[in-house]
Amino acid sequence: MKFFVDTAEIDAIAELNELGMVDGVTTNPSLIMKSGRDILEVTKEICDLVSGPVSAEVVATEADAMIAEGRKLAEIAENIAVKVPLTWDGLKACKVLSGEGRMVNVTLCFSANQALLAAKAGASFISPFIGRLDDVNLDGLQLIEDIRSIYDNYGFETEILAASIRTVNHITECAKIGADVITAPPAVIKAMASHPLTDKGLATFMADWAKTGQKIL
Ligand code: G3P
């Protein structure tokens, strides 16, 4: 399973990238706003750092304007995936941009039918938002499972990019279901390393080691 980092914070991306944990990056208008950076500048810096796909989102809502914005974003670097919303206009933009050989990430997906349309429009990635479905008492992980079945039934090559990941358990479950990619905030990826029994066991080892009076170096 590939790990994308859901942030526009350069330092956080760099830290995870050094450990080989970054297969790509996803951004959106809210994350750009949080970064306080210029979209073109920060996206270029991310692309210089990370060789995998870097999603940059259009903000137009009408297909022709989305296509124009998508082309401009794609000029930033070869690894840009143009992100478009799952609207009818977004699907039109997806069809045109993917037809030009560009990677397209169709975002704000909340149903299996939306995912089916994105695949037929040539999306490289479909981004179902797990956490936001859970927020309204729907089952985000069930949507990932449904899309996996549908794509496998028909051999669609669109990658399932599970987004709006809020917990480490979301990541475990996505891996079990067979999501191709998860995108998560840096803190959630780092939290995967934590376990209370690891902390407890380490504390015991350190206490016993101190009693030996030995040193390794
Ligand atoms: O990748 C989409 C993600 O940024 C949305 O996450 O937590 O705002 O629902 P969230």
PDB file of C-alpha atoms and ligand atoms in Angstrom:
ATOM      1  CA  MET A   1       0.000   0.000   0.000  1.00  0.00           C
ATOM      2  CA  LYS A   2       1.309   3.429  -0.904  1.00  0.00           C
ATOM      3  CA  PHE A   3       1.478   6.246   1.656  1.00  0.00           C
ATOM      4  CA  PHE A   4       0.657   9.749   0.539  1.00  0.00           C
ATOM      5  CA  VAL A   5       0.968  12.606   3.020  1.00  0.00           C
ATOM      6  CA  ASP A   6      -2.022  14.904   3.249  1.00  0.00           C
ATOM      7  CA  THR A   7      -0.382  18.262   3.902  1.00  0.00           C
ATOM      8  CA  ALA A   8       1.315  21.266   2.320  1.00  0.00           C
ATOM      9  CA  GLU A   9       3.800  21.611   5.212  1.00  0.00           C
ATOM     10  CA  ILE A  10       7.267  21.158   3.704  1.00  0.00           C
ATOM     11  CA  ASP A  11       9.047  20.255   6.962  1.00  0.00           C
ATOM     12  CA  ALA A  12       6.560  17.508   7.793  1.00  0.00           C
ATOM     13  CA  ILE A  13       6.846  16.047   4.293  1.00  0.00           C
ATOM     14  CA  ALA A  14      10.647  16.173   4.444  1.00  0.00           C
ATOM     15  CA  GLU A  15      10.767  14.374   7.807  1.00  0.00           C
ATOM     16  CA  LEU A  16       8.633  11.470   6.592  1.00  0.00           C
ATOM     17  CA  ASN A  17      10.351  11.424   3.213  1.00  0.00           C
ATOM     18  CA  GLU A  18      13.748  10.821   4.830  1.00  0.00           C
ATOM     19  CA  LEU A  19      12.344   7.591   6.273  1.00  0.00           C
ATOM     20  CA  GLY A  20      11.021   6.462   2.903  1.00  0.00           C
ATOM     21  CA  MET A  21       7.422   6.854   4.088  1.00  0.00           C
ATOM     22  CA  VAL A  22       6.282   9.187   1.325  1.00  0.00           C
ATOM     23  CA  ASP A  23       5.058   7.726  -1.958  1.00  0.00           C
ATOM     24  CA  GLY A  24       3.234  10.939  -2.807  1.00  0.00           C
ATOM     25  CA  VAL A  25       1.538  14.039  -1.412  1.00  0.00           C
ATOM     26  CA  THR A  26      -2.007  15.361  -1.517  1.00  0.00           C
ATOM     27  CA  THR A  27      -3.000  18.983  -1.052  1.00  0.00           C
ATOM     28  CA  ASN A  28      -6.289  20.818  -1.287  1.00  0.00           C
ATOM     29  CA  PRO A  29      -7.387  24.468  -0.975  1.00  0.00           C
ATOM     30  CA  SER A  30      -7.843  24.127   2.810  1.00  0.00           C
ATOM     31  CA  LEU A  31      -4.334  22.694   3.260  1.00  0.00           C
ATOM     32  CA  ILE A  32      -2.841  25.465   1.094  1.00  0.00           C
ATOM     33  CA  MET A  33      -4.698  28.018   3.229  1.00  0.00           C
ATOM     34  CA  LYS A  34      -3.341  26.397   6.430  1.00  0.00           C
ATOM     35  CA  SER A  35       0.215  26.488   5.052  1.00  0.00           C
ATOM     36  CA  GLY A  36      -0.050  30.242   4.409  1.00  0.00           C
ATOM     37  CA  ARG A  37       1.977  29.681   1.222  1.00  0.00           C
ATOM     38  CA  ASP A  38       1.461  30.543  -2.439  1.00  0.00           C
ATOM     39  CA  ILE A  39       0.014  27.470  -4.182  1.00  0.00           C
ATOM     40  CA  LEU A  40       2.420  27.505  -7.132  1.00  0.00           C
ATOM     41  CA  GLU A  41       5.513  28.042  -4.973  1.00  0.00           C
ATOM     42  CA  VAL A  42       4.746  25.497  -2.287  1.00  0.00           C
ATOM     43  CA  THR A  43       3.610  22.884  -4.792  1.00  0.00           C
ATOM     44  CA  LYS A  44       6.870  23.290  -6.720  1.00  0.00           C
ATOM     45  CA  GLU A  45       8.866  22.818  -3.501  1.00  0.00           C
ATOM     46  CA  ILE A  46       6.912  19.655  -2.714  1.00  0.00           C
ATOM     47  CA  CYS A  47       7.498  18.312  -6.221  1.00  0.00           C
ATOM     48  CA  ASP A  48      11.236  18.971  -5.881  1.00  0.00           C
ATOM     49  CA  LEU A  49      11.255  16.927  -2.681  1.00  0.00           C
ATOM     50  CA  VAL A  50       9.015  14.006  -3.613  1.00  0.00           C
ATOM     51  CA  SER A  51       9.227  11.966  -6.789  1.00  0.00           C
ATOM     52  CA  GLY A  52       5.771  10.357  -6.512  1.00  0.00           C
ATOM     53  CA  PRO A  53       2.455  11.971  -7.466  1.00  0.00           C
ATOM     54  CA  VAL A  54       1.713  15.357  -5.887  1.00  0.00           C
ATOM     55  CA  SER A  55      -1.955  16.310  -6.043  1.00  0.00           C
ATOM     56  CA  ALA A  56      -2.750  19.981  -6.661  1.00  0.00           C
ATOM     57  CA  GLU A  57      -6.407  20.947  -6.750  1.00  0.00           C
ATOM     58  CA  VAL A  58      -8.233  23.202  -9.174  1.00  0.00           C
ATOM     59  CA  VAL A  59     -10.611  25.773  -7.699  1.00  0.00           C
ATOM     60  CA  ALA A  60     -12.773  26.538 -10.743  1.00  0.00           C
ATOM     61  CA  THR A  61     -16.171  24.866 -10.822  1.00  0.00           C
ATOM     62  CA  GLU A  62     -16.867  24.925 -14.564  1.00  0.00           C
ATOM     63  CA  ALA A  63     -15.188  22.329 -16.801  1.00  0.00           C
ATOM     64  CA  ASP A  64     -13.319  24.601 -19.232  1.00  0.00           C
ATOM     65  CA  ALA A  65     -11.892  26.708 -16.403  1.00  0.00           C
ATOM     66  CA  MET A  66     -10.941  23.539 -14.480  1.00  0.00           C
ATOM     67  CA  ILE A  67      -9.119  22.262 -17.540  1.00  0.00           C
ATOM     68  CA  ALA A  68      -7.220  25.562 -17.906  1.00  0.00           C
ATOM     69  CA  GLU A  69      -6.269  25.554 -14.213  1.00  0.00           C
ATOM     70  CA  GLY A  70      -5.339  21.876 -14.400  1.00  0.00           C
ATOM     71  CA  ARG A  71      -2.998  22.501 -17.334  1.00  0.00           C
ATOM     72  CA  LYS A  72      -1.338  25.364 -15.452  1.00  0.00           C
ATOM     73  CA  LEU A  73      -0.892  23.251 -12.303  1.00  0.00           C
ATOM     74  CA  ALA A  74       0.476  20.366 -14.378  1.00  0.00           C
ATOM     75  CA  GLU A  75       3.198  22.696 -15.715  1.00  0.00           C
ATOM     76  CA  ILE A  76       4.697  22.889 -12.202  1.00  0.00           C
ATOM     77  CA  ALA A  77       6.299  19.461 -12.504  1.00  0.00           C
ATOM     78  CA  GLU A  78       5.924  16.111 -14.239  1.00  0.00           C
ATOM     79  CA  ASN A  79       4.673  14.420 -11.049  1.00  0.00           C
ATOM     80  CA  ILE A  80       1.632  16.670 -10.605  1.00  0.00           C
ATOM     81  CA  ALA A  81      -1.710  14.897 -10.327  1.00  0.00           C
ATOM     82  CA  VAL A  82      -4.429  17.421 -11.098  1.00  0.00           C
ATOM     83  CA  LYS A  83      -7.156  17.170  -8.492  1.00  0.00           C
ATOM     84  CA  VAL A  84     -10.721  17.863  -9.586  1.00  0.00           C
ATOM     85  CA  PRO A  85     -13.949  17.575  -7.584  1.00  0.00           C
ATOM     86  CA  LEU A  86     -16.428  14.815  -8.272  1.00  0.00           C
ATOM     87  CA  THR A  87     -19.013  16.925 -10.048  1.00  0.00           C
ATOM     88  CA  TRP A  88     -20.264  16.513 -13.602  1.00  0.00           C
ATOM     89  CA  ASP A  89     -17.931  19.334 -14.677  1.00  0.00           C
ATOM     90  CA  GLY A  90     -15.104  17.701 -12.745  1.00  0.00           C
ATOM     91  CA  LEU A  91     -15.686  14.465 -14.655  1.00  0.00           C
ATOM     92  CA  LYS A  92     -15.561  16.370 -17.955  1.00  0.00           C
ATOM     93  CA  ALA A  93     -12.264  17.961 -16.888  1.00  0.00           C
ATOM     94  CA  CYS A  94     -10.984  14.540 -15.798  1.00  0.00           C
ATOM     95  CA  LYS A  95     -11.761  13.058 -19.205  1.00  0.00           C
ATOM     96  CA  VAL A  96      -9.943  15.853 -21.067  1.00  0.00           C
ATOM     97  CA  LEU A  97      -6.921  16.090 -18.745  1.00  0.00           C
ATOM     98  CA  SER A  98      -6.428  12.332 -18.514  1.00  0.00           C
ATOM     99  CA  GLY A  99      -6.775  12.168 -22.316  1.00  0.00           C
ATOM    100  CA  GLU A 100      -3.814  14.552 -22.489  1.00  0.00           C
ATOM    101  CA  GLY A 101      -1.773  12.024 -20.523  1.00  0.00           C
ATOM    102  CA  ARG A 102      -1.968  13.860 -17.189  1.00  0.00           C
ATOM    103  CA  MET A 103      -2.576  12.166 -13.842  1.00  0.00           C
ATOM    104  CA  VAL A 104      -5.967  13.131 -12.432  1.00  0.00           C
ATOM    105  CA  ASN A 105      -7.146  12.638  -8.858  1.00  0.00           C
ATOM    106  CA  VAL A 106     -10.925  12.905  -8.545  1.00  0.00           C
ATOM    107  CA  THR A 107     -11.705  14.095  -5.048  1.00  0.00           C
ATOM    108  CA  LEU A 108     -14.687  14.562  -2.732  1.00  0.00           C
ATOM    109  CA  CYS A 109     -16.023  11.093  -3.532  1.00  0.00           C
ATOM    110  CA  PHE A 110     -18.756   9.879  -1.205  1.00  0.00           C
ATOM    111  CA  SER A 111     -20.439   7.059  -3.122  1.00  0.00           C
ATOM    112  CA  ALA A 112     -19.614   3.947  -5.127  1.00  0.00           C
ATOM    113  CA  ASN A 113     -21.463   5.322  -8.152  1.00  0.00           C
ATOM    114  CA  GLN A 114     -19.321   8.456  -8.090  1.00  0.00           C
ATOM    115  CA  ALA A 115     -16.227   6.237  -8.030  1.00  0.00           C
ATOM    116  CA  LEU A 116     -17.538   4.234 -10.974  1.00  0.00           C
ATOM    117  CA  LEU A 117     -18.015   7.428 -13.004  1.00  0.00           C
ATOM    118  CA  ALA A 118     -14.504   8.653 -12.143  1.00  0.00           C
ATOM    119  CA  ALA A 119     -12.968   5.397 -13.336  1.00  0.00           C
ATOM    120  CA  LYS A 120     -14.890   5.594 -16.605  1.00  0.00           C
ATOM    121  CA  ALA A 121     -13.696   9.203 -17.051  1.00  0.00           C
ATOM    122  CA  GLY A 122     -10.089   7.984 -16.870  1.00  0.00           C
ATOM    123  CA  ALA A 123      -9.135   9.035 -13.320  1.00  0.00           C
ATOM    124  CA  SER A 124      -5.714   7.904 -12.121  1.00  0.00           C
ATOM    125  CA  PHE A 125      -6.927   8.159  -8.510  1.00  0.00           C
ATOM    126  CA  ILE A 126     -10.314   8.248  -6.807  1.00  0.00           C
ATOM    127  CA  SER A 127     -10.383   9.872  -3.371  1.00  0.00           C
ATOM    128  CA  PRO A 128     -13.209   8.599  -1.157  1.00  0.00           C
ATOM    129  CA  PHE A 129     -13.396  10.639   2.078  1.00  0.00           C
ATOM    130  CA  ILE A 130     -13.698   8.119   4.903  1.00  0.00           C
ATOM    131  CA  GLY A 131     -13.670  10.451   7.913  1.00  0.00           C
ATOM    132  CA  ARG A 132     -16.286  12.807   6.556  1.00  0.00           C
ATOM    133  CA  LEU A 133     -18.667   9.876   5.951  1.00  0.00           C
ATOM    134  CA  ASP A 134     -18.060   8.659   9.506  1.00  0.00           C
ATOM    135  CA  ASP A 135     -18.787  12.219  10.693  1.00  0.00           C
ATOM    136  CA  VAL A 136     -22.366  11.918   9.402  1.00  0.00           C
ATOM    137  CA  ASN A 137     -22.866   8.401  10.780  1.00  0.00           C
ATOM    138  CA  LEU A 138     -22.204   6.643   7.469  1.00  0.00           C
ATOM    139  CA  ASP A 139     -19.554   3.950   7.022  1.00  0.00           C
ATOM    140  CA  GLY A 140     -16.472   5.306   5.265  1.00  0.00           C
ATOM    141  CA  LEU A 141     -14.638   1.990   5.255  1.00  0.00           C
ATOM    142  CA  GLN A 142     -17.644   0.235   3.711  1.00  0.00           C
ATOM    143  CA  LEU A 143     -17.335   2.648   0.793  1.00  0.00           C
ATOM    144  CA  ILE A 144     -13.684   1.655   0.299  1.00  0.00           C
ATOM    145  CA  GLU A 145     -14.746  -2.014   0.303  1.00  0.00           C
ATOM    146  CA  ASP A 146     -17.538  -1.361  -2.217  1.00  0.00           C
ATOM    147  CA  ILE A 147     -15.259   0.532  -4.601  1.00  0.00           C
ATOM    148  CA  ARG A 148     -12.602  -2.208  -4.322  1.00  0.00           C
ATOM    149  CA  SER A 149     -15.185  -4.839  -5.365  1.00  0.00           C
ATOM    150  CA  ILE A 150     -16.539  -2.762  -8.212  1.00  0.00           C
ATOM    151  CA  TYR A 151     -13.127  -1.863  -9.623  1.00  0.00           C
ATOM    152  CA  ASP A 152     -11.949  -5.474  -9.319  1.00  0.00           C
ATOM    153  CA  ASN A 153     -15.126  -6.796 -10.978  1.00  0.00           C
ATOM    154  CA  TYR A 154     -14.383  -4.818 -14.123  1.00  0.00           C
ATOM    155  CA  GLY A 155     -10.610  -4.410 -14.050  1.00  0.00           C
ATOM    156  CA  PHE A 156     -10.619  -0.629 -13.638  1.00  0.00           C
ATOM    157  CA  GLU A 157      -7.067   0.606 -13.121  1.00  0.00           C
ATOM    158  CA  THR A 158      -8.023   3.764 -11.204  1.00  0.00           C
ATOM    159  CA  GLU A 159      -6.229   3.605  -7.854  1.00  0.00           C
ATOM    160  CA  ILE A 160      -8.313   3.848  -4.695  1.00  0.00           C
ATOM    161  CA  LEU A 161      -6.776   6.664  -2.645  1.00  0.00           C
ATOM    162  CA  ALA A 162      -8.459   6.536   0.757  1.00  0.00           C
ATOM    163  CA  ALA A 163      -8.649  10.111   2.072  1.00  0.00           C
ATOM    164  CA  SER A 164      -9.981  12.014   5.074  1.00  0.00           C
ATOM    165  CA  ILE A 165      -8.149   9.506   7.244  1.00  0.00           C
ATOM    166  CA  ARG A 166      -8.441  10.427  10.892  1.00  0.00           C
ATOM    167  CA  THR A 167      -7.132   7.416  12.830  1.00  0.00           C
ATOM    168  CA  VAL A 168      -4.484   4.727  12.642  1.00  0.00           C
ATOM    169  CA  ASN A 169      -7.285   2.153  12.588  1.00  0.00           C
ATOM    170  CA  HIS A 170      -8.557   3.678   9.353  1.00  0.00           C
ATOM    171  CA  ILE A 171      -5.155   2.856   7.859  1.00  0.00           C
ATOM    172  CA  THR A 172      -5.144  -0.749   9.137  1.00  0.00           C
ATOM    173  CA  GLU A 173      -8.625  -1.338   7.758  1.00  0.00           C
ATOM    174  CA  CYS A 174      -7.780   0.259   4.400  1.00  0.00           C
ATOM    175  CA  ALA A 175      -4.754  -2.030   4.128  1.00  0.00           C
ATOM    176  CA  LYS A 176      -6.917  -5.096   4.904  1.00  0.00           C
ATOM    177  CA  ILE A 177      -9.514  -4.079   2.313  1.00  0.00           C
ATOM    178  CA  GLY A 178      -6.857  -3.453  -0.327  1.00  0.00           C
ATOM    179  CA  ALA A 179      -6.988   0.299  -0.866  1.00  0.00           C
ATOM    180  CA  ASP A 180      -4.131   1.122  -3.240  1.00  0.00           C
ATOM    181  CA  VAL A 181      -3.129   4.292  -1.409  1.00  0.00           C
ATOM    182  CA  ILE A 182      -3.938   6.073   1.846  1.00  0.00           C
ATOM    183  CA  THR A 183      -3.393   9.763   2.321  1.00  0.00           C
ATOM    184  CA  ALA A 184      -3.142  10.859   5.912  1.00  0.00           C
ATOM    185  CA  PRO A 185      -1.915  13.815   7.944  1.00  0.00           C
ATOM    186  CA  PRO A 186       1.701  13.450   9.123  1.00  0.00           C
ATOM    187  CA  ALA A 187       0.617  13.049  12.761  1.00  0.00           C
ATOM    188  CA  VAL A 188      -1.569  10.039  11.920  1.00  0.00           C
ATOM    189  CA  ILE A 189       1.243   8.351   9.987  1.00  0.00           C
ATOM    190  CA  LYS A 190       3.654   8.933  12.876  1.00  0.00           C
ATOM    191  CA  ALA A 191       1.091   7.625  15.380  1.00  0.00           C
ATOM    192  CA  MET A 192       1.256   4.242  13.618  1.00  0.00           C
ATOM    193  CA  ALA A 193       4.601   3.664  15.360  1.00  0.00           C
ATOM    194  CA  SER A 194       3.105   4.041  18.850  1.00  0.00           C
ATOM    195  CA  HIS A 195       2.007   1.218  21.113  1.00  0.00           C
ATOM    196  CA  PRO A 196       1.675   1.392  24.912  1.00  0.00           C
ATOM    197  CA  LEU A 197       3.232  -2.080  25.285  1.00  0.00           C
ATOM    198  CA  THR A 198       6.256  -0.924  23.280  1.00  0.00           C
ATOM    199  CA  ASP A 199       6.669   2.016  25.688  1.00  0.00           C
ATOM    200  CA  LYS A 200       6.174  -0.231  28.724  1.00  0.00           C
ATOM    201  CA  GLY A 201       8.578  -2.886  27.451  1.00  0.00           C
ATOM    202  CA  LEU A 202      11.226  -0.299  26.631  1.00  0.00           C
ATOM    203  CA  ALA A 203      10.944   1.243  30.095  1.00  0.00           C
ATOM    204  CA  THR A 204      11.555  -2.197  31.654  1.00  0.00           C
ATOM    205  CA  PHE A 205      14.554  -2.881  29.404  1.00  0.00           C
ATOM    206  CA  MET A 206      16.060   0.524  30.244  1.00  0.00           C
ATOM    207  CA  ALA A 207      15.563   0.004  33.993  1.00  0.00           C
ATOM    208  CA  ASP A 208      17.140  -3.480  33.894  1.00  0.00           C
ATOM    209  CA  TRP A 209      19.990  -2.236  31.712  1.00  0.00           C
ATOM    210  CA  ALA A 210      20.793   0.517  34.212  1.00  0.00           C
ATOM    211  CA  LYS A 211      21.145  -2.174  36.919  1.00  0.00           C
ATOM    212  CA  THR A 212      23.863  -3.961  34.909  1.00  0.00           C
ATOM    213  CA  GLY A 213      26.114  -0.897  35.003  1.00  0.00           C
ATOM    214  CA  GLN A 214      27.244  -1.802  31.466  1.00  0.00           C
ATOM    215  CA  LYS A 215      27.708   0.396  28.378  1.00  0.00           C
ATOM    216  CA  ILE A 216      27.695  -0.553  24.717  1.00  0.00           C
ATOM    217  CA  LEU A 217      29.654   2.511  23.607  1.00  0.00           C
TER     218      LEU A 217
HETATM  219  O1  G3P B   1      -7.484  14.241   1.553  1.00  0.00           O
HETATM  220  C1  G3P B   1      -8.667  14.855   1.931  1.00  0.00           C
HETATM  221  C2  G3P B   1      -8.526  15.364   3.305  1.00  0.00           C
HETATM  222  O2  G3P B   1      -7.662  16.460   3.336  1.00  0.00           O
HETATM  223  C3  G3P B   1      -9.778  15.685   3.980  1.00  0.00           C
HETATM  224  O3  G3P B   1      -9.572  15.376   5.290  1.00  0.00           O
HETATM  225  O4  G3P B   1      -9.939  15.467   7.683  1.00  0.00           O
HETATM  226  O5  G3P B   1     -10.509  17.435   6.241  1.00  0.00           O
HETATM  227  O6  G3P B   1     -11.897  15.376   6.174  1.00  0.00           O
HETATM  228  P1  G3P B   1     -10.543  15.945   6.405  1.00  0.00           P
END
